[in-house]
Short mmCIF file of C-alpha atoms in Angstrom, two decimals:
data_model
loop_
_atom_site.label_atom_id
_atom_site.label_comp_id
_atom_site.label_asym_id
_atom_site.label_seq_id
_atom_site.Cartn_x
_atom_site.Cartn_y
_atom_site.Cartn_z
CA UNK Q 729 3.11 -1.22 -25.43
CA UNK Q 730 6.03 -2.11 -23.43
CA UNK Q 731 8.71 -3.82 -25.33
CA UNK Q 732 12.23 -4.53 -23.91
CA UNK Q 733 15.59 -6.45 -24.85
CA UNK Q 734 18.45 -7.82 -23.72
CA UNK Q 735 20.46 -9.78 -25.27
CA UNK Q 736 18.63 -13.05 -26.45
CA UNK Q 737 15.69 -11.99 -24.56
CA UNK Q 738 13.02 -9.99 -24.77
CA UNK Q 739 10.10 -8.71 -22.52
CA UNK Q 740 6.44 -7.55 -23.67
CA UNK Q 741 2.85 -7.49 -22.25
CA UNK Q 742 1.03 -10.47 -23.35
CA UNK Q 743 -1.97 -9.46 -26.36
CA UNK Q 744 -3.94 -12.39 -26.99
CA UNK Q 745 -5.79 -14.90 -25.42
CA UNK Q 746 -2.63 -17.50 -27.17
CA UNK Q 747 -0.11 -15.32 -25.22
CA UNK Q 748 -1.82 -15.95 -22.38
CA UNK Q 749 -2.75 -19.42 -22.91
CA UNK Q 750 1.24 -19.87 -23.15
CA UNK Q 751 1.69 -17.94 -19.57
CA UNK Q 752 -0.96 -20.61 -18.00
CA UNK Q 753 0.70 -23.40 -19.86
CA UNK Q 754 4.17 -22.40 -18.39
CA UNK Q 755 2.84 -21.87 -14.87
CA UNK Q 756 1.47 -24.86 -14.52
CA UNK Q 757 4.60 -26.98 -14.99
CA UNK Q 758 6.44 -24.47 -13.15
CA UNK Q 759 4.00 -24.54 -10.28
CA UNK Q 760 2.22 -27.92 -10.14
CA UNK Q 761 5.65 -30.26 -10.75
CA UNK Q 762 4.82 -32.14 -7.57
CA UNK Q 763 1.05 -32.18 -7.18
CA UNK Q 764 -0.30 -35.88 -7.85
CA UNK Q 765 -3.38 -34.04 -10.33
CA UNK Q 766 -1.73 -34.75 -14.01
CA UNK Q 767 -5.26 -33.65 -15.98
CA UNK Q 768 -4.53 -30.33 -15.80
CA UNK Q 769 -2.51 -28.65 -18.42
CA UNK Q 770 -3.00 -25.08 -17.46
CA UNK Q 771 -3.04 -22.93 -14.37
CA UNK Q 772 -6.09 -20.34 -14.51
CA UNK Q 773 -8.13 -18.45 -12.75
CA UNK Q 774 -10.18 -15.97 -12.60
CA UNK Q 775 -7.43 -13.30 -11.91
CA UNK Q 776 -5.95 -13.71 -15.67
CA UNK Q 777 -8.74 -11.61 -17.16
CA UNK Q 778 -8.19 -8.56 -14.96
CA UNK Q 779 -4.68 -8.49 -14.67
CA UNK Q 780 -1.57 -7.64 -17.21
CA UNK Q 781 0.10 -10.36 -18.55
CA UNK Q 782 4.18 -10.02 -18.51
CA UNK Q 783 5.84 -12.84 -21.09
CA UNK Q 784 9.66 -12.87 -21.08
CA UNK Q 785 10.88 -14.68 -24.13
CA UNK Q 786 13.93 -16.08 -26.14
CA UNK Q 787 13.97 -14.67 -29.18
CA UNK Q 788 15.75 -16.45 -32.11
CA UNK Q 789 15.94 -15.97 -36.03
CA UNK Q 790 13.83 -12.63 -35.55
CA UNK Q 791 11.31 -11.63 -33.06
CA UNK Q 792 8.49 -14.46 -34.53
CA UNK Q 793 10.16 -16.78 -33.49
CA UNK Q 794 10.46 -17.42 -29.55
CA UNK Q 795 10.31 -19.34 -26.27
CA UNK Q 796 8.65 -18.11 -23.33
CA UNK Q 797 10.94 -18.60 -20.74
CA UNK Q 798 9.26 -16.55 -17.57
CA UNK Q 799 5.78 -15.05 -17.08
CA UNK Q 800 3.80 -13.33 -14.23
CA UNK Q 801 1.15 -11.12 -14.35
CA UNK Q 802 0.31 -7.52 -12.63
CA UNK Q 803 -2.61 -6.44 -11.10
CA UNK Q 804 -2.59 -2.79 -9.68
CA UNK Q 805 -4.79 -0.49 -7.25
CA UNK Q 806 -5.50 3.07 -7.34
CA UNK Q 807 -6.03 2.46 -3.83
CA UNK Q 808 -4.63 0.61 -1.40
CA UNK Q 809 -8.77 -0.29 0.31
CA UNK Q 810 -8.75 -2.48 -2.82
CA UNK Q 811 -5.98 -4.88 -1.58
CA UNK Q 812 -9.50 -6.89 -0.78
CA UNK Q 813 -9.78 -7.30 -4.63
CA UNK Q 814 -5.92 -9.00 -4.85
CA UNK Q 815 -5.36 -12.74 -4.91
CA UNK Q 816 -3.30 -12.53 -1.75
CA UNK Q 817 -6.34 -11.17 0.09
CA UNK Q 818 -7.92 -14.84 -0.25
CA UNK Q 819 -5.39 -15.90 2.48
CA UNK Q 820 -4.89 -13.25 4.69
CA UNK Q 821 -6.65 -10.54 6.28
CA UNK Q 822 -5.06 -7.06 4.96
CA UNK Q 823 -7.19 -4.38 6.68
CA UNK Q 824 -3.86 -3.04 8.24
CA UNK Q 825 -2.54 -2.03 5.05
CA UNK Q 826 -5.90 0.13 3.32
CA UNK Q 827 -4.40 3.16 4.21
CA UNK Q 828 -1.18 3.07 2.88
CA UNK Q 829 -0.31 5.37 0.08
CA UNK Q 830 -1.74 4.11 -3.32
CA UNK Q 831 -1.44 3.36 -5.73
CA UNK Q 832 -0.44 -0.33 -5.15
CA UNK Q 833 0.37 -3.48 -7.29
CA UNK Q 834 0.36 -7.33 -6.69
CA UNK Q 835 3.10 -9.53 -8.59
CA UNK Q 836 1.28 -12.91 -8.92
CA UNK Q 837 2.47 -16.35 -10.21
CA UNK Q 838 5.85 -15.04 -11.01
CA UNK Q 839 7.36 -17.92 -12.41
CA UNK Q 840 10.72 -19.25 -14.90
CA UNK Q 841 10.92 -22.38 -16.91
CA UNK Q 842 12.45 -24.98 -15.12
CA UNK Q 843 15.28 -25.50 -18.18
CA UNK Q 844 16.09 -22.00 -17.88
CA UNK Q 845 18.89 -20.46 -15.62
CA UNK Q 846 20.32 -17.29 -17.29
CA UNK Q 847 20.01 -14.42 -15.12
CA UNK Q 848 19.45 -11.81 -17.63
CA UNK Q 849 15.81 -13.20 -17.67
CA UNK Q 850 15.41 -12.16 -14.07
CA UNK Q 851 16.98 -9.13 -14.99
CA UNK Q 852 14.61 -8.29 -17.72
CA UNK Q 853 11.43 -9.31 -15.82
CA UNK Q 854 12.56 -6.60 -13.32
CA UNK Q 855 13.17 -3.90 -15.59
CA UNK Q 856 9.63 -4.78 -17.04
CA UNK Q 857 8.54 -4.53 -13.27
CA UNK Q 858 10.76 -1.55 -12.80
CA UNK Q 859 9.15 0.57 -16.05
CA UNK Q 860 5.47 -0.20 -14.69
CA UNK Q 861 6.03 0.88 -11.18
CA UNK Q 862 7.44 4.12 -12.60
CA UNK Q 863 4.51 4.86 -15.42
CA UNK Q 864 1.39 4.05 -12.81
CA UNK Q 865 3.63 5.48 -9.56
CA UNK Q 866 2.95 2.46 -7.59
CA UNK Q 867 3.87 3.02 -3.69
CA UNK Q 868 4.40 -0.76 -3.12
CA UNK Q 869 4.39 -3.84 -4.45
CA UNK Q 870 3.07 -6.85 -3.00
CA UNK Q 871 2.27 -10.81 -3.39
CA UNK Q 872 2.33 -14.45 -2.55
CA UNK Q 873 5.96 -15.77 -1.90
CA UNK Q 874 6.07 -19.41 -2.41
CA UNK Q 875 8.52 -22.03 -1.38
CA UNK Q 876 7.86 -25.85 -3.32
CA UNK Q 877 6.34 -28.35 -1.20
CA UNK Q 878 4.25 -28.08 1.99
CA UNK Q 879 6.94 -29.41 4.68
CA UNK Q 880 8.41 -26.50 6.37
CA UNK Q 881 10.93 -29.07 7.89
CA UNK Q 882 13.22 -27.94 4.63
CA UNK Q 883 12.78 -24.45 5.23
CA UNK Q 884 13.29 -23.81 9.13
CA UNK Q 885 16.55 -21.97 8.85
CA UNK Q 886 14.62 -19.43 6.18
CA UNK Q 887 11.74 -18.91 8.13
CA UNK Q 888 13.71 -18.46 11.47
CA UNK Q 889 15.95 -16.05 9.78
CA UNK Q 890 12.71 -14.32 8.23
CA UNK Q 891 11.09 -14.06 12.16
CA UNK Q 892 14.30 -12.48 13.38
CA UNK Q 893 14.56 -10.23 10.84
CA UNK Q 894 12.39 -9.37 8.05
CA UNK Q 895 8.71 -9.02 9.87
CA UNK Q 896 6.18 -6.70 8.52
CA UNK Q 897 6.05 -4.10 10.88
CA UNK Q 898 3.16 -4.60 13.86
CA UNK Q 899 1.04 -1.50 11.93
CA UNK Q 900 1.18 -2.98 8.38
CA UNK Q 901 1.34 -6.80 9.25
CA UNK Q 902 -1.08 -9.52 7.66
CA UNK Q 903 -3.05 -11.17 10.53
CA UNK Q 904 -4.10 -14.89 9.99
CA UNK Q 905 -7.52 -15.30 7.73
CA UNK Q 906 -6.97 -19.05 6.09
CA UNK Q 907 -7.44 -22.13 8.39
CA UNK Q 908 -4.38 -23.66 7.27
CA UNK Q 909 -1.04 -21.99 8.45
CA UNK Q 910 2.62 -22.91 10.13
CA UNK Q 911 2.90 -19.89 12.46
CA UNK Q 912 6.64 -19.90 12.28
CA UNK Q 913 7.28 -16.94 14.10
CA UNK Q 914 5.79 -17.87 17.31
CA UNK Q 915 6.75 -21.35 16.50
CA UNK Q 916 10.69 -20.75 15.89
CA UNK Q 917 11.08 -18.42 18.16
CA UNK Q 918 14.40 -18.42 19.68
CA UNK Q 919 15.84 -21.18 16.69
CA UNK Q 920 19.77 -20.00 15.79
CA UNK Q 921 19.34 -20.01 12.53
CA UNK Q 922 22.26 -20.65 10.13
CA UNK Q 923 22.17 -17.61 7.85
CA UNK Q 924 23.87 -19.10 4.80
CA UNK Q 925 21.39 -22.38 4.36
CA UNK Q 926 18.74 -19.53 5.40
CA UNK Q 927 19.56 -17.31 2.32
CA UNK Q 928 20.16 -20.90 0.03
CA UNK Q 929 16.38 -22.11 0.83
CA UNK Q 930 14.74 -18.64 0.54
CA UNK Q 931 13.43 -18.64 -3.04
CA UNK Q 932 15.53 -16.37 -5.71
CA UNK Q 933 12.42 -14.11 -6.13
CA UNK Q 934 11.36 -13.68 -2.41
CA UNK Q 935 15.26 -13.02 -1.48
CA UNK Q 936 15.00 -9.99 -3.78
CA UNK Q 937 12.36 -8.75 -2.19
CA UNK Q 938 13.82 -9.11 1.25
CA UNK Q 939 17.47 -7.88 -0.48
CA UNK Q 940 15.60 -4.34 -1.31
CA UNK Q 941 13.94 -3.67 1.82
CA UNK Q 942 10.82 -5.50 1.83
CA UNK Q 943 8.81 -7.56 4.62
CA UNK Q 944 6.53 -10.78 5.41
CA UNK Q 945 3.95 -12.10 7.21
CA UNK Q 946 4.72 -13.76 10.75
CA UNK Q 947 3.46 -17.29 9.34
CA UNK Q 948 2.66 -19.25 6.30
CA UNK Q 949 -0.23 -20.62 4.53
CA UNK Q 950 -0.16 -24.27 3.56
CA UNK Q 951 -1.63 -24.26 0.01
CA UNK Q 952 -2.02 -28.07 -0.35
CA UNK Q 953 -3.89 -27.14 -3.61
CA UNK Q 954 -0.54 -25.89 -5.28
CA UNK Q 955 1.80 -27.80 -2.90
CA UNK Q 956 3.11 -25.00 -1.48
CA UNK Q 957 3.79 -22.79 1.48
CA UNK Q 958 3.70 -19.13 1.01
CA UNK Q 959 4.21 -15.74 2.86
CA UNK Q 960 2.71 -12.28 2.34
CA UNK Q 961 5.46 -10.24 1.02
CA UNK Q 962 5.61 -6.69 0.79
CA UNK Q 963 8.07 -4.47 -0.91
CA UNK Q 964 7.28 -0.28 -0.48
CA UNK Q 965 9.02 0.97 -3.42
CA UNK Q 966 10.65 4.07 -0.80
CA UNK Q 967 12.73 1.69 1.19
CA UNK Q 968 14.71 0.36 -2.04
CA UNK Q 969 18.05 1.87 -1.68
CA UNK Q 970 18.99 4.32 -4.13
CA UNK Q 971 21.86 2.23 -5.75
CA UNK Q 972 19.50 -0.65 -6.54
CA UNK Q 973 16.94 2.26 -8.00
CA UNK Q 974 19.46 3.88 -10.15
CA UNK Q 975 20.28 0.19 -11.53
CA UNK Q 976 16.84 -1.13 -12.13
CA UNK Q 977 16.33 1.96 -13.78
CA UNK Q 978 19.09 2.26 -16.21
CA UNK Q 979 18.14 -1.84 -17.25
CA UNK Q 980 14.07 -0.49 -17.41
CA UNK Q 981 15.67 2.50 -19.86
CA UNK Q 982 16.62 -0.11 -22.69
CA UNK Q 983 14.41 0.29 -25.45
CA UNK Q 984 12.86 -2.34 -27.68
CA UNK Q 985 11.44 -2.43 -31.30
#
């Protein structure tokens, strides 16, 4: 079972139905801070029982003691004509990508507590990410991008900069399949964007993605559910350049107890 540490954290797959009670517990005030429904105290579906559950924790006074701090969960595909199984395939139509190389994995409801800023947390979630990819030879990763709120008014140097330059390409790109959606890049097409407030509003996990090589969708879905927007993302594990491999590699090499 998958165990890693650094420093005051550590990383493990989640083996109970109380570790993943906690996950659902922490998602839901990460996810639902602004939504107006206050009776719910834990974000499930029926995803959590087929996918793997990834808890990265504070540890203090020994390892029984500790404090999840970020969770998201991992749901892979031998083959990539099972996309149709993946959450993201509720709001878009992915027939373009079932004959990519498999096998494939979705990153869903990647999430950090809100009181928690230290980036060795983020670093540790990726080697987690970075030591499954490598033990199932996953071909590309893939998910549900969110930004907080549903006005894209906030967001229109990110999405510009996204249209100009970070499209899926035409062969592999998710075509529109909810009712809901802000087209942006037919709607902010030709908007100078400024690319420094662009990178500031892109969310820390999506501008990773795009950092290592990966791509969207040309629009977003309005989830008014979650109160959020969010973009198909794609990352294909061959277009992350080598430096970046060698590093998430050497972090996904530290062993735990």
């Amino acid at each position: 079972m998958l165990t890693l540490l650094k420093t005051r954290f550590r990383a493990r797959i989640a083996k109970s139905s109380a570790d993943i009670e906690a996950a659902q517990r922490l998602r839901q005030l990460a996810f639902a801070r602004d939504s107006q429904d206050t009776s719910m105290t834990l974000d499930a579906d029926q995803f959590d029982d087929i996918c793997t559950h990834v808890l990265v924790e504070k540890v203090t006074d020994g390892s029984e003691n500790a404090e999840l701090v970020c969770c998201f969960r991992l749901l892979t595909f031998a083959t990539a004509d099972q996309i149709e199984n993946s959450y993201s395939a509720q709001f878009y139509n992915l027939a373009n990508l079932h004959h990519m190389d498999g096998p494939i994995c979705e990153i869903g409801r990647f999430c950090l507590h809100p009181d928690w800023h230290d980036p060795d947390i983020l670093r540790l979630a990726w080697a987690a990410l970075t030591r499954h990819v490598d033990e199932k030879g996953i071909k590309m990763l893939f998910g549900c991008s969110s930004f907080s709120g549903i006005s894209a008014d906030k967001y229109v140097d990110a999405f510009a900069l996204m249209a100009e330059k970070y499209l899926a390409p035409n062969e592999k790109a998710p075509s529109v399949k909810h009712d809901d959606v802000f087209p942006y890049a037919q709607s902010l097409s030709g908007h100078v964007c400024d690319v420094k407030q662009a990178f500031k509003q892109l969310p820390s996990l999506l501008r990773t993605y795009l950092m290592m090589g990966g791509w969207v969708s040309d629009h977003a879905v309005i989830d008014r559910a979650m109160s959020t927007l969010h973009v198909f993302t794609g990352l294909e594990i061959a277009a992350i350049p080598a430096a970046r491999v060698r590093q998430l590699r050497r972090d996904a090499a530290i062993e735990g107890q």
